[in-house]
Every structure is written in structure tokens, then in C-alpha cells.
Coordinates of C-alpha atoms and ligand atoms in Angstrom, one line a residue:
X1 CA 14.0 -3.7 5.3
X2 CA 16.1 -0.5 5.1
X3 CA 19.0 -1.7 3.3
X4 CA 20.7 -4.4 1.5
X5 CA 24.2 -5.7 2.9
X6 CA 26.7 -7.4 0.2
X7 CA 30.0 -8.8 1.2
X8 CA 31.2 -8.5 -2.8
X9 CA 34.4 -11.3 -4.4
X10 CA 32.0 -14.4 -4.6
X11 CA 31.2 -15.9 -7.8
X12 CA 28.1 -16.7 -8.9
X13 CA 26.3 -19.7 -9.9
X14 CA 23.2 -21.8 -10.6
X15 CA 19.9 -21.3 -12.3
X16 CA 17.1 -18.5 -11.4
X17 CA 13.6 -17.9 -12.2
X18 CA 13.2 -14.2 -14.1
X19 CA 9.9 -12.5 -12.5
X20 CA 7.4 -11.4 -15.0
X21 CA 7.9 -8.1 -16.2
X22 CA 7.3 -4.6 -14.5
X23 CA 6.9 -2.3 -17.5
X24 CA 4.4 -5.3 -19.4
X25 CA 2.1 -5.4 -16.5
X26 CA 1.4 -1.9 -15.3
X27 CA -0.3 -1.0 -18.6
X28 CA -1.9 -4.6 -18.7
X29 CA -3.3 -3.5 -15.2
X30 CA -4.9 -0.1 -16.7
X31 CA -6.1 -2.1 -19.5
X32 CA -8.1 -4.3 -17.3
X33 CA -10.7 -1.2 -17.0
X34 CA -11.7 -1.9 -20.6
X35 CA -13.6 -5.1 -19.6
X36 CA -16.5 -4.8 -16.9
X37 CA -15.4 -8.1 -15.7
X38 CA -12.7 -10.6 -14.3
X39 CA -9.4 -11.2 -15.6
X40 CA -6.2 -13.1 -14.5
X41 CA -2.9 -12.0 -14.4
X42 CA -0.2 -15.2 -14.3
X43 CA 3.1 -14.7 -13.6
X44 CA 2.8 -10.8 -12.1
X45 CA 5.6 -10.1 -9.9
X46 CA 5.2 -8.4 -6.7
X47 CA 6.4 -5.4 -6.6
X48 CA 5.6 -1.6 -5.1
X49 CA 4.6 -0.5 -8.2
X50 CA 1.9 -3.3 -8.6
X51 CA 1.1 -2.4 -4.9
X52 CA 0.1 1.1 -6.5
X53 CA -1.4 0.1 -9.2
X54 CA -3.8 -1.8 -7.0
X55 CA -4.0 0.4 -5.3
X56 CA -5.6 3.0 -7.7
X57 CA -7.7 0.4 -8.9
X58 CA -9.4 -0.1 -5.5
X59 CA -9.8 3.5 -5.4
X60 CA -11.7 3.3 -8.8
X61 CA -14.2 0.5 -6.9
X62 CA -12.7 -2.1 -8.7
X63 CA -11.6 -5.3 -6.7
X64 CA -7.5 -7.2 -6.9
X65 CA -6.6 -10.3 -5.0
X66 CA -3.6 -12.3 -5.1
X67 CA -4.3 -16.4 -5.2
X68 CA -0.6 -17.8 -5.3
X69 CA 1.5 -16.3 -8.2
X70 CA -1.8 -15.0 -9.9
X71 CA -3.7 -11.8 -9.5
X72 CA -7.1 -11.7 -10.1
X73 CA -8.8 -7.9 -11.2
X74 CA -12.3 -7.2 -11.3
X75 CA -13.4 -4.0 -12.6
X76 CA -17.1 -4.3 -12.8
X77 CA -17.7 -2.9 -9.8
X78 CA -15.9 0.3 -11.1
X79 CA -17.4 3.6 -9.7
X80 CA -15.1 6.6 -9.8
X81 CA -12.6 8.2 -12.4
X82 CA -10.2 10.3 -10.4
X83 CA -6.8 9.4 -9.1
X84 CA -5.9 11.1 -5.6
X85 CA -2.6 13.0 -6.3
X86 CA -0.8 10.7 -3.6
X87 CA -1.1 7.6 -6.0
X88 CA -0.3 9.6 -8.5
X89 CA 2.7 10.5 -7.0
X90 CA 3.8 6.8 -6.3
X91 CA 4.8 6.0 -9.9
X92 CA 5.0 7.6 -13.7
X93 CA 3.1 4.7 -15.3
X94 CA -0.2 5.7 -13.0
X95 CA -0.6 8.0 -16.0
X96 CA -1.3 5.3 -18.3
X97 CA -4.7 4.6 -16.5
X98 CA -5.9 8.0 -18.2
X99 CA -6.3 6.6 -21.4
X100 CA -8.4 3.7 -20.2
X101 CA -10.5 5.0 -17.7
X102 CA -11.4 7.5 -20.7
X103 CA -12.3 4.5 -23.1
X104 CA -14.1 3.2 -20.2
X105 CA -16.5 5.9 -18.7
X106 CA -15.6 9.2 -21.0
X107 CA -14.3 11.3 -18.2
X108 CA -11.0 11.6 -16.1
X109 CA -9.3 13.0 -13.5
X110 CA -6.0 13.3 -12.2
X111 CA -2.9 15.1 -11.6
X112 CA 0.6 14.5 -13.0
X113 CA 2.4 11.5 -12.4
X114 CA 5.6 11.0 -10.4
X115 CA 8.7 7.9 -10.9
X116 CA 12.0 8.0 -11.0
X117 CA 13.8 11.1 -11.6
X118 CA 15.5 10.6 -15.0
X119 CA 15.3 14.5 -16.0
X120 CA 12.1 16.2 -17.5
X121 CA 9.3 13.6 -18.7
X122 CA 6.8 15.6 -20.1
X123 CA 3.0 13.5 -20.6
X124 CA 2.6 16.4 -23.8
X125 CA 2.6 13.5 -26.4
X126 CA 0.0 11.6 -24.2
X127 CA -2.0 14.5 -23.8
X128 CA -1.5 14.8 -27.5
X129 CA -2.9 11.6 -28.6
X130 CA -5.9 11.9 -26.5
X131 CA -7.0 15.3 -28.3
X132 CA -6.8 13.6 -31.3
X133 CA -9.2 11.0 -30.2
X134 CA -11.6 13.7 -29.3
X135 CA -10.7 14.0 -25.8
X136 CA -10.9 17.7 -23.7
X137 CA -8.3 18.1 -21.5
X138 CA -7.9 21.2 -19.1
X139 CA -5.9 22.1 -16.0
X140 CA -7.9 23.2 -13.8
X141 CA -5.9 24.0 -10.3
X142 CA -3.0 21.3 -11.2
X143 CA -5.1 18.7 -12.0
X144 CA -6.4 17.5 -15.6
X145 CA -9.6 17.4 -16.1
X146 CA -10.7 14.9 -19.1
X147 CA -14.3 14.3 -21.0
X148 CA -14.1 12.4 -23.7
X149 CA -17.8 11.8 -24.7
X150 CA -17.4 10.6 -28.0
X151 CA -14.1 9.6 -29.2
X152 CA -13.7 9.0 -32.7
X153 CA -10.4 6.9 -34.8
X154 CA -7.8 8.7 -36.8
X155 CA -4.4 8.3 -37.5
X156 CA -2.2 9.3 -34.9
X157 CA 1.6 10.1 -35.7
X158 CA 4.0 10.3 -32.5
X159 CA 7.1 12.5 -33.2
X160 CA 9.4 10.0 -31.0
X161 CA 8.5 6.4 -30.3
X162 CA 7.1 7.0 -26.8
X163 CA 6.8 3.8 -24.8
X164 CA 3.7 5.4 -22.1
X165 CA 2.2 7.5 -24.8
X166 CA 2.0 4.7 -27.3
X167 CA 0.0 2.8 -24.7
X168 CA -2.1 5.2 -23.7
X169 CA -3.4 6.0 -26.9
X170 CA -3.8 2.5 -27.6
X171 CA -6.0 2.2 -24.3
X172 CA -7.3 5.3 -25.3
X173 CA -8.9 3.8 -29.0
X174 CA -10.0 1.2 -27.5
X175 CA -12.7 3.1 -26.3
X176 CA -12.9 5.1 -29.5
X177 CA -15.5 4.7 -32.7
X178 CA -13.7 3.1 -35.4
X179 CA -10.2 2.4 -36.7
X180 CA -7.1 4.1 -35.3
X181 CA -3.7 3.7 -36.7
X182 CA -0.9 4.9 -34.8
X183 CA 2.7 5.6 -36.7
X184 CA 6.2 6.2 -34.9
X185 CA 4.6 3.8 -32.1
X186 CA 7.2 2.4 -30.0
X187 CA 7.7 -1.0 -30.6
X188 CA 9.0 -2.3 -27.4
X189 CA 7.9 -5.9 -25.9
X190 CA 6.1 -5.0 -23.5
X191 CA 3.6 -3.1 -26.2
X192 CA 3.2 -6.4 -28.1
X193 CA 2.3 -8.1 -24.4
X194 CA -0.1 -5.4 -24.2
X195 CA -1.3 -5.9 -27.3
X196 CA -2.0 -9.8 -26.6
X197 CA -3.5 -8.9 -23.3
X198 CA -6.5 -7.0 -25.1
X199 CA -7.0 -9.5 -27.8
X200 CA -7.4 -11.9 -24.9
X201 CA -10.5 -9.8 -23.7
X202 CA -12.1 -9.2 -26.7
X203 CA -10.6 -6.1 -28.3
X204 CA -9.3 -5.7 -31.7
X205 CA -5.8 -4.7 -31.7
X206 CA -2.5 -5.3 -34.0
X207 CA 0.8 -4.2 -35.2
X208 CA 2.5 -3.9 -31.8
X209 CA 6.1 -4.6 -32.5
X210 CA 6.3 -2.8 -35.4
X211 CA 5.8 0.9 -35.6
X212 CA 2.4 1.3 -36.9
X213 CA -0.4 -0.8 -34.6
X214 CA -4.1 -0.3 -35.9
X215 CA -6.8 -0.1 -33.1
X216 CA -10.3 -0.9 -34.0
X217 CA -12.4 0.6 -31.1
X218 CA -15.4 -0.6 -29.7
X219 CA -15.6 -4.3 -29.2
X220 CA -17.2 -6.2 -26.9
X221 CA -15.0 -7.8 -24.3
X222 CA -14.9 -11.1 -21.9
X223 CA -13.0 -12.3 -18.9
X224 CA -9.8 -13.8 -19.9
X225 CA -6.5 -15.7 -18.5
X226 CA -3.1 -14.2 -19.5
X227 CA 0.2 -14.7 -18.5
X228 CA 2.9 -11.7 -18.4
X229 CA 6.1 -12.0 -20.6
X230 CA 9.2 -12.2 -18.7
X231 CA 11.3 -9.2 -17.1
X232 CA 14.1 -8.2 -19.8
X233 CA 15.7 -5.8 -17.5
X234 CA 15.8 -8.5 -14.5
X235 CA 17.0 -10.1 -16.7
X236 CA 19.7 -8.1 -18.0
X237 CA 20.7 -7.7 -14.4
X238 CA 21.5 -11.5 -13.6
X239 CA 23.4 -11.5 -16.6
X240 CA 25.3 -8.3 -15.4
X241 CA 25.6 -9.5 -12.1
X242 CA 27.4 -12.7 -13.4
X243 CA 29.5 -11.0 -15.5
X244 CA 30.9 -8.9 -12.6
X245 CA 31.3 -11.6 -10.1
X246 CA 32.1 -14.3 -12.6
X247 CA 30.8 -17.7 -13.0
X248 CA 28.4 -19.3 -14.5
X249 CA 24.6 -18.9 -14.3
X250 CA 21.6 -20.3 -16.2
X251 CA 18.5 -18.0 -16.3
X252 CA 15.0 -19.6 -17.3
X253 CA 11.8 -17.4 -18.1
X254 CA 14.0 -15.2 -20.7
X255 CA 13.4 -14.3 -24.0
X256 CA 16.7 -14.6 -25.5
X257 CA 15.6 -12.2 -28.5
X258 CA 14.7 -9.4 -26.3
X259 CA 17.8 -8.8 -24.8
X260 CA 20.1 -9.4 -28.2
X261 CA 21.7 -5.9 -27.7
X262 CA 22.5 -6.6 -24.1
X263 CA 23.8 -10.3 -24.7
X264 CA 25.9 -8.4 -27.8
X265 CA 28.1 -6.0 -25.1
X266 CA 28.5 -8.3 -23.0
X267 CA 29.6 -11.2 -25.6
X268 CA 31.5 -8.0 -26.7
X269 CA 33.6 -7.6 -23.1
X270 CA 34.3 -11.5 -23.5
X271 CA 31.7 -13.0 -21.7
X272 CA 30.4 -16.7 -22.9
X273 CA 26.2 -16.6 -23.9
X274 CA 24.5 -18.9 -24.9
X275 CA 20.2 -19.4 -25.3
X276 CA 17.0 -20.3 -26.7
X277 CA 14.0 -21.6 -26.0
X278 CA 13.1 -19.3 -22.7
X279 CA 16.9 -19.9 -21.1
X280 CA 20.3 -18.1 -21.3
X281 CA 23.4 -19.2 -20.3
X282 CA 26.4 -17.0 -19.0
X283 CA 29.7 -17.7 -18.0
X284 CA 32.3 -15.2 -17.4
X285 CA 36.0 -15.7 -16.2
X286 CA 38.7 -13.2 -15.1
X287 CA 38.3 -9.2 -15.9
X288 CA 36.1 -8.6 -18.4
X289 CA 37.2 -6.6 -21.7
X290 CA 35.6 -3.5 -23.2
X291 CA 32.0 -3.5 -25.0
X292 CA 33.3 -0.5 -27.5
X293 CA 30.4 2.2 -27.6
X294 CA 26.9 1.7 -26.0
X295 CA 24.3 3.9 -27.4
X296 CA 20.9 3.5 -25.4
X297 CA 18.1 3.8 -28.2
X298 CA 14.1 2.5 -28.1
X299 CA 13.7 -1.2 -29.1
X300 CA 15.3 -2.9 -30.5
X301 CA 18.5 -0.6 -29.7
X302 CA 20.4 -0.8 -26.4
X303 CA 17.5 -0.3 -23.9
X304 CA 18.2 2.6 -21.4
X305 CA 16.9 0.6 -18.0
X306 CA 20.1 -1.8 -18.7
X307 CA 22.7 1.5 -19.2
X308 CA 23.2 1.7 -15.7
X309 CA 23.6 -2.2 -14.8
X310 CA 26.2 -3.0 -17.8
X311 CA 28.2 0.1 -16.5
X312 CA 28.8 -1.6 -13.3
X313 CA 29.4 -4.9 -15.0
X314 CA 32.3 -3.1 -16.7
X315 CA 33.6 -1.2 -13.7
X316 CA 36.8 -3.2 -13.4
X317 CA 36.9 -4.1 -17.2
X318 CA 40.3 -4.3 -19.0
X319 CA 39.3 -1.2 -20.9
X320 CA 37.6 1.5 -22.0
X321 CA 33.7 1.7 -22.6
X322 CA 32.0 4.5 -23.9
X323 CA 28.1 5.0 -23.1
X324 CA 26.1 7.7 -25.0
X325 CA 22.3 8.1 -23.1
X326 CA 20.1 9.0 -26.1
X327 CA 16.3 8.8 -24.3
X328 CA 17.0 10.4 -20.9
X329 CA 18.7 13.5 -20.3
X330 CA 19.8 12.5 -17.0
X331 CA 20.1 9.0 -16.6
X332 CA 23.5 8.9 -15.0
X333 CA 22.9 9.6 -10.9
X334 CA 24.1 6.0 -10.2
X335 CA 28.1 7.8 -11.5
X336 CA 28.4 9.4 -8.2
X337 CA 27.5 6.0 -6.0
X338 CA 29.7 4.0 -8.2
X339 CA 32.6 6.7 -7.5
X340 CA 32.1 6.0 -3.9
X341 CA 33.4 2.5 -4.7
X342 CA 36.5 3.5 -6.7
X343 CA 35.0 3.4 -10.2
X344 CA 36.6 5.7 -12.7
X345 CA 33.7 7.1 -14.9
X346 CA 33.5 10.6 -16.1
X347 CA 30.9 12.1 -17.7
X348 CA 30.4 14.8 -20.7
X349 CA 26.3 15.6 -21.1
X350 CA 24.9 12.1 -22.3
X351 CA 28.1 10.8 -22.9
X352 CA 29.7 8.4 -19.5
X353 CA 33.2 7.0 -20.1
X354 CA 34.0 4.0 -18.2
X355 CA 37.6 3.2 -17.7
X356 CA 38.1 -0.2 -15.9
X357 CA 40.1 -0.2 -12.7
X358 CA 41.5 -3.7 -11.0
X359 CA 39.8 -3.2 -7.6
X360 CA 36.3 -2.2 -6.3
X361 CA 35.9 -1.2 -3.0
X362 CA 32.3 -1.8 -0.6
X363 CA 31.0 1.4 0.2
X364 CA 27.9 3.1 1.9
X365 CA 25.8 4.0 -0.9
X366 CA 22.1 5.3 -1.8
X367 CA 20.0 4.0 -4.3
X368 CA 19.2 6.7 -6.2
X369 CA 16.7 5.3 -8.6
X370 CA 15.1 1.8 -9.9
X371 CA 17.8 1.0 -12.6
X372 CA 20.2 2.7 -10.6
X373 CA 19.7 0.3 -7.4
X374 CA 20.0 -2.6 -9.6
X375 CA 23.9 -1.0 -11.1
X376 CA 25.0 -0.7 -7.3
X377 CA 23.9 -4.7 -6.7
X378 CA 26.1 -5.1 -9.5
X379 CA 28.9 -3.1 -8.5
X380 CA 28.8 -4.6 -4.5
X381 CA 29.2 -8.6 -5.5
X382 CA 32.3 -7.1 -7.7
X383 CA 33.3 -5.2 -4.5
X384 CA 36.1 -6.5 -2.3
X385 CA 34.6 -5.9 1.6
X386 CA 31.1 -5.0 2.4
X387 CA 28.7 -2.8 0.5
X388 CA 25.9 -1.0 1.9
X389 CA 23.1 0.1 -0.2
X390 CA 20.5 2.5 1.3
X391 CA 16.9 4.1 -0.4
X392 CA 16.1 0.4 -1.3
X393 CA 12.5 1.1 -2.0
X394 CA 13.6 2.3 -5.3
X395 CA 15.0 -0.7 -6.1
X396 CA 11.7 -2.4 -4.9
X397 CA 9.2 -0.8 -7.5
X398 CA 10.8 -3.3 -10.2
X399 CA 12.5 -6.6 -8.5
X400 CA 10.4 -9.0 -5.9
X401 CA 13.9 -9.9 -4.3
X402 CA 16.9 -9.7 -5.9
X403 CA 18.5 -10.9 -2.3
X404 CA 16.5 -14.3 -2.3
X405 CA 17.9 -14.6 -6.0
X406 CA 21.3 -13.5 -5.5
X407 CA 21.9 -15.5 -2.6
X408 CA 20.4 -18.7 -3.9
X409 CA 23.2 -18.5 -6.8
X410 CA 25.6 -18.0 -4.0
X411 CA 26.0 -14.5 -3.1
X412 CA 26.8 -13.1 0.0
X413 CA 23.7 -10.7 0.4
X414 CA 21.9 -10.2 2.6
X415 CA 18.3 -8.0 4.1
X416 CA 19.3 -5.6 7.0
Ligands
UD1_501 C1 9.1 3.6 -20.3 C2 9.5 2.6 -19.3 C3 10.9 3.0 -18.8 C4 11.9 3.1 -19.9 C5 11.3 4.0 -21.0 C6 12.2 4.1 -22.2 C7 7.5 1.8 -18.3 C8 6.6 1.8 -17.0 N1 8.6 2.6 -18.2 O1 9.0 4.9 -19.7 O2 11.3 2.0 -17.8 O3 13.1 3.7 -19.4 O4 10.0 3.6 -21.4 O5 12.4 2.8 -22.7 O6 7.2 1.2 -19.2 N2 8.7 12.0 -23.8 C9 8.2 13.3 -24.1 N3 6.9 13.5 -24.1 C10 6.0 12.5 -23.7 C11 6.4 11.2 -23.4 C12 7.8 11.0 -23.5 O7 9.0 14.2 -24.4 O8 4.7 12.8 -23.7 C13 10.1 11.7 -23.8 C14 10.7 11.4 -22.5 O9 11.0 12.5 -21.7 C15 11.9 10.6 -22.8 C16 11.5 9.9 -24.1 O10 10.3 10.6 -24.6 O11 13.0 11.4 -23.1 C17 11.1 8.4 -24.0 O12 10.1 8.3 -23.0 P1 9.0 7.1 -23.0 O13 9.3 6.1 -24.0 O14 7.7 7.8 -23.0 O15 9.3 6.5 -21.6 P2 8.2 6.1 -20.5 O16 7.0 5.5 -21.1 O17 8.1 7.1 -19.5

């Protein structure tokens, strides 16, 4: 499956199942190193990057098998603590197994982690917390080398909310003697997922959602059953791709509150929501307005990963929109696709102006990273005539099949 082939000008609608979420389970599946046993993972979407993440945990000895929709991880059989620099490669979030396989057996190894190309995205604050656990950490020949013999609890102060680096030093104290208490943590979703994830197997962990989460290292863990929290960003996508194409779509496995700040621009550009109690409802109708300024920020601000879809929501807005890209320097490689398609977007360092045009034309275009796929799916059901989008495996590291959902609401999309 080399590309995705969308014949754009239908509307959308219908109801669709969000997949559990990407950036909640890769940590949960480093975490599952802290317990020399079984756990199982409900709800974890299929995806490349969970493909590599298995992947590294076979490597380690440990053993991962899919029964239906649940993946079942046992890590007693554990033997090794390096990651070959091909898995490392695959994904950034392989990074995150650093802190556990530290908390697990004392020593590490592994070379610096790859992922989407977003601008520099330096692992120093990871590296950071580590030390302050106790950790040594050298670079020996372009790998790090890790012992970590006897890591001890302290307070840990990040100088910006780092999503990975929040979770790696909570993996990290796990494995530590004592109390930790992490300030400036990020308080994203996903961190509070993590958080319930390790409770389930014994450890003591809280705080995650707010910026200071206490870690009290050392406990004795058990198997346990948990169940990952639903995909924001897929999420945010449907809703985009509604909003596009019009019509009127139901999602069910949300959490409304997560996506607030998307729902808001949206509501913003005139769009009808709706939601509670794990659904939302969209409708759109006609060209959509402007959603004034969007300013990506760490939760609970605008989340970056939806910057690039609610652009191409907005494409042929009545309007202006103005997006300023706070986390990642550069964040904007989808522009250049989206030109290709007769968008009118220009862009000033972090700042992207989007003025809306009446017509979007299909085009060949190239994913040219996860989030960045996802905005040119958008874009092609708002297209008139067919859009080809190439370099699809990007978009496959964080959506199961965003054809089978598209289609089912009444798309014309289509595999190739
Ligand atoms: C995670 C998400 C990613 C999302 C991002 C921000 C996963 C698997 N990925 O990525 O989808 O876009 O959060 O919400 O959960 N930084 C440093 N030094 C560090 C670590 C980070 O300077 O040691 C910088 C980064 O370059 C970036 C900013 O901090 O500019 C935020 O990055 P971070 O929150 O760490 O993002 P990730 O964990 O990589």
C-alpha cells in the first residue's frame, strides 16, 4: 500500500470508532519493563510505531502477542538492555524505554532516537533527569552508555514541560529509592494514562495532569488489565475532516475535554459541536469562517499534532487564520503539499497565515510527516478531482486506517 487515492467534494457522514491513542501507549509499552510479569493492553491500535515498539521489546527477550484488539506483554523473560540503532531509528519515542530499562536492570544502552522531522529535538532534558536520579551516562562511539546502580529520589525541575522527558523520568523513579517530585512536568493526557497504567501494576505514582507528579520508587508490582485512553489527535482529524467536506459526523471513544481547544477553533470557523460522555458530534455546512489566531502550546493549549490538520480544515475558509507554532521550530513541511493543491498560506518563522480560497484542487502529493499526512487527507476530501498522497508510512506510525474510516462515513478513498 504505496499510496492513498481520494476523489475529494463528498460530504461526510455517520459515526466512527476513535483508535486508542498512539502517544498513551508507547510509553505504557516501556513501562511494562517495570513488572517481571504479564500485562494487557485493551484497546492498542495497530500501528508501525507499536510494530516497533514490539519490536524492541522482543529484542530485550521479552514476549508481545496480539489476541483480538488486546496485546498481551510479558517481560519476565527479559534478558538484554541495549537497543540496536535500527529500532532506534524507527521512532523518537524508542527513547522513552531508557528510563525503564534503567529502573528495571540498572544499565542501558542505546543510540539516539529517530521520528518525525519537526526540527532539532534534543533528548538533553531526558538525559538531564536521569543524572539527577543517579544515573551515568556517556557517549561512547555514538551510543549512550547508562549504569544506574543505585538511583536515589529528589526533586526534579524541567525548564519546559517536556512530554518524553517527563515520562522518562517518571519510568526512571520508578526504579529509584524513595520519593521523587517532578515540577514543570507536562501535563498532557497521555501522562495521566501513564500514570494509571503503573498504579495498575503496583507502582506508586500521582499528580499526572497537573505539573508536579510525585513518584515513590520501589514497589512491588503485579500483572494487570488496562485499557488505553482514546486518540485526541485521530480524533481531532475526523472532526477536521468533517469540517472540510461538510456534514455531519458522530465520533464515539472521545474525550470531549481533551480536545476543548480544538472543538473551540473550529466552533470558532462556525462549525456546530456538540459532546459528552465519550461522543462528539459535528456538523458543518457551506465554507467555513476564520478561527482568529491559533497558538499551539503544551496541554491544555492548542496541541501542536492538530496545527497541521485544522490548517487544511481552513484551506477554503471565508477568511483569514493566523497560526503561531510555539513547540516546534519547524512544524510547517505539510505548507508546500498544501500549495500544490492551490492553498494560499505563507509563512514568517513560526508564524503560517492561512487565507481561504473558494477552490481546492487534487494534486500528487508526499506525506511528509505523521501530522502532516493526516492535513493532506484533510485537504484531498475538500479537493475537487483526485488527490494522490505518497510516503504513506508516515501517516501509518499513528492511524490503523484512516481509509476504512473515511470511507465507511462516505468518502471516496481509497488504498492503491
Ligand atoms: C510528544 C509527542 C508529540 C507531540 C509533542 C508535543 C509522543 C510520542 N510524542 O513528543 O506527538 O508533538 O509531545 O506535544 O508522545 N525538548 C528539548 N529537550 C528535550 C526534550 C524536548 O529541548 O530533552 C524540546 C523539543 O525540541 C520541543 C519541545 O521541547 O521543542 C517539546 O518537546 P516534547 O514535549 O519533549 O515532545 P516529544 O515528547 O518529543
Amino acid at each position: 500500500m504505496s499510496q492513498i487515492t481520494i476523489r475529494g467534494g463528498r460530504k461526510l457522514e455517520g459515526t466512527v470508532q476513535v483508535q486508542g491513542a498512539k502517544n498513551s501507549v508507547l510509553p505504557i509499552l516501556a513501562a511494562t519493563i517495570l513488572h517481571p510479569g504479564q500485562v494487557v493492553l485493551r484497546g492498542c491500535p495497530r500501528l508501525s510505531d507499536v510494530e516497533a515498539s514490539i519490536q524492541i521489546l522482543r529484542h530485550l527477550g521479552c514476549t508481545a502477542r496480539w489476541e483480538g484488539g488486546e496485546l498481551l506483554v510479558d517481560t519476565s523473560t527479559m534478558s538484554r538492555w541495549d537497543i540496536p540503532d535500527n529500532l532506534m531509528r524507527e521512532m523518537r519515542s524508542s527513547v522513552i524505554f531508557l528510563g525503564a530499562i534503567l529502573a528495571r536492570l540498572g544499565w542501558a544502552e542505546m543510540s539516539y532516537p529517530g521520528g518525525c522531522e519537526l526540527g532539532p529535538r534534543p533528548i538533553d532534558m531526558h538525559l538531564s533527569a536521569l543524572r539527577k536520579l543517579g544515573a551515568d551516562l556517556r557517549e561512547e562511539g555514538g551510543r549512550l552508555r547508562c549504569t544506574a546502580q543505585h538511583m536515589t529520589g529528589r526533586e526534579i525541575a524541567l525548564s519546559i514541560p517536556s512530554v518524553g522527558a517527563t515520562e522518562n523520568a517518571i519510568l526512571a523513579a520508578c526504579g529509584a529509592e524513595g520519593e521523587t517530585v517532578l515540577v514543570n512536568a507536562a501535563r498532557e493526557p497521555e501522562i495521566r494514562d501513564l500514570q494509571e497504567f503503573l498504579c495498575a501494576i503496583g507502582c506508586k505514582v500521582r499528580g499526572a495532569g497537573s505539573s508536579t507528579i510525585c513518584i515513590s520508587g520501589r514497589q512491588k508490582t503485579h500483572d494487570a488489565v488496562h485499557t488505553v485512553m482514546p486518540d485526541r489527535i485521530v480524533g481531532a482529524t475526523y472532526l477536521a475532516a468533517v469540517a472540510a467536506a461538510g456534514g455531519v459526523v458522530e465520533l464515539k471513544n472521545v474525550n470531549y475535554r481533551h480536545l476543548s481547544t480544538v472543538t473551540a477553533a473550529l466552533h470558532e470557523a462556525g462549525c456546530k459541536i456538540s459532546g459528552g460522555d465519550g461522543r462528539i458530534l459535528l456538523k458543518a455546512e457551506g465554507r467555513l469562517g476564520s478561527a482568529g489566531t491559533v497558538r499551539t502550546a503544551p496541554y491544555p493549549g492548542f496541541p501542536t499534532d492538530a496545527q497541521a490538520i485544522l490548517m487544511a480544515a481552513l484551506l477554503k475558509s471565508q477568511g483569514t487564520t493566523v497560526f503561531v507554532e510555539t513547540i516546534f521550530e519547524n512544524r510547517y513541511r505539510h505548507v508546500d503539499e498544501l500549495h500544490r493543491m492551490g492553498a494560499d498560506i505563507s509563512i514568517a518563522d513560526r508564524v503560517a497565515i492561512v487565507t481561504g480560497v473558494p477552490r481546492l484542487y487534487g494534486a500528487e502529493v508526499r506525506a511528509t510527516d505523521l501530522r502532516g499526512g493526516a492535513a493532506l487527507l484533510v485537504a484531498g476530501l475538500a479537493a475537487e478531482g483526485v488527490t494522490r498522497i505518497g510516503d504513506v508510512h508516515h501517516i501509518q506510525r499513528g492511524y490503523e486506517d484512516p481509509v476504512r474510516d473515511l470511507a465507511a462515513l462516505g468518502a471516496d478513498i481509497v488504498w492503491e
